[in-house]
């Protein structure tokens, strides 16, 4: 595996984890506002 491919995969992984965190926070906030 080349360095370029591995850095591209790392970049995708970082973007996905950030997106996942943001969506989780958003869902949690919605859940709290609805059920509190």
PDB file of C-alpha atoms in Angstrom:
ATOM      1  CA  UNK A   1       0.000   0.000   0.000  1.00  0.00           C
ATOM      2  CA  UNK A   2       1.372   3.376  -0.977  1.00  0.00           C
ATOM      3  CA  UNK A   3       1.700   6.374   1.304  1.00  0.00           C
ATOM      4  CA  UNK A   4      -0.793   8.320  -0.789  1.00  0.00           C
ATOM      5  CA  UNK A   5      -3.477   5.661  -0.364  1.00  0.00           C
ATOM      6  CA  UNK A   6      -2.896   5.390   3.348  1.00  0.00           C
ATOM      7  CA  UNK A   7      -3.079   9.155   3.877  1.00  0.00           C
ATOM      8  CA  UNK A   8      -6.274   9.263   1.833  1.00  0.00           C
ATOM      9  CA  UNK A   9      -7.777   6.542   4.015  1.00  0.00           C
ATOM     10  CA  UNK A  10      -6.732   8.399   7.131  1.00  0.00           C
ATOM     11  CA  UNK A  11      -8.347  11.566   5.825  1.00  0.00           C
ATOM     12  CA  UNK A  12     -11.614   9.718   5.124  1.00  0.00           C
ATOM     13  CA  UNK A  13     -11.505   8.142   8.567  1.00  0.00           C
ATOM     14  CA  UNK A  14     -11.036  11.517  10.266  1.00  0.00           C
ATOM     15  CA  UNK A  15     -13.888  13.088   8.301  1.00  0.00           C
ATOM     16  CA  UNK A  16     -16.177  10.173   9.140  1.00  0.00           C
ATOM     17  CA  UNK A  17     -15.370  10.286  12.830  1.00  0.00           C
ATOM     18  CA  UNK A  18     -15.976  14.046  12.966  1.00  0.00           C
ATOM     19  CA  UNK A  19     -19.270  13.645  11.122  1.00  0.00           C
ATOM     20  CA  UNK A  20     -20.286  10.811  13.443  1.00  0.00           C
ATOM     21  CA  UNK A  21     -19.495  12.870  16.541  1.00  0.00           C
ATOM     22  CA  UNK A  22     -21.450  15.882  15.277  1.00  0.00           C
ATOM     23  CA  UNK A  23     -24.487  13.791  14.344  1.00  0.00           C
ATOM     24  CA  UNK A  24     -24.380  12.052  17.728  1.00  0.00           C
ATOM     25  CA  UNK A  25     -24.287  15.367  19.559  1.00  0.00           C
ATOM     26  CA  UNK A  26     -27.166  16.650  17.442  1.00  0.00           C
ATOM     27  CA  UNK A  27     -29.243  13.520  18.138  1.00  0.00           C
ATOM     28  CA  UNK A  28     -28.480  13.697  21.831  1.00  0.00           C
ATOM     29  CA  UNK A  29     -29.523  17.337  21.965  1.00  0.00           C
ATOM     30  CA  UNK A  30     -32.788  16.542  20.170  1.00  0.00           C
ATOM     31  CA  UNK A  31     -33.426  13.641  22.507  1.00  0.00           C
ATOM     32  CA  UNK A  32     -32.850  15.802  25.579  1.00  0.00           C
ATOM     33  CA  UNK A  33     -35.108  18.602  24.343  1.00  0.00           C
ATOM     34  CA  UNK A  34     -37.909  16.174  23.476  1.00  0.00           C
ATOM     35  CA  UNK A  35     -37.835  14.022  26.588  1.00  0.00           C
ATOM     36  CA  UNK A  36     -37.105  16.510  29.317  1.00  0.00           C
TER      37      UNK A  36
END
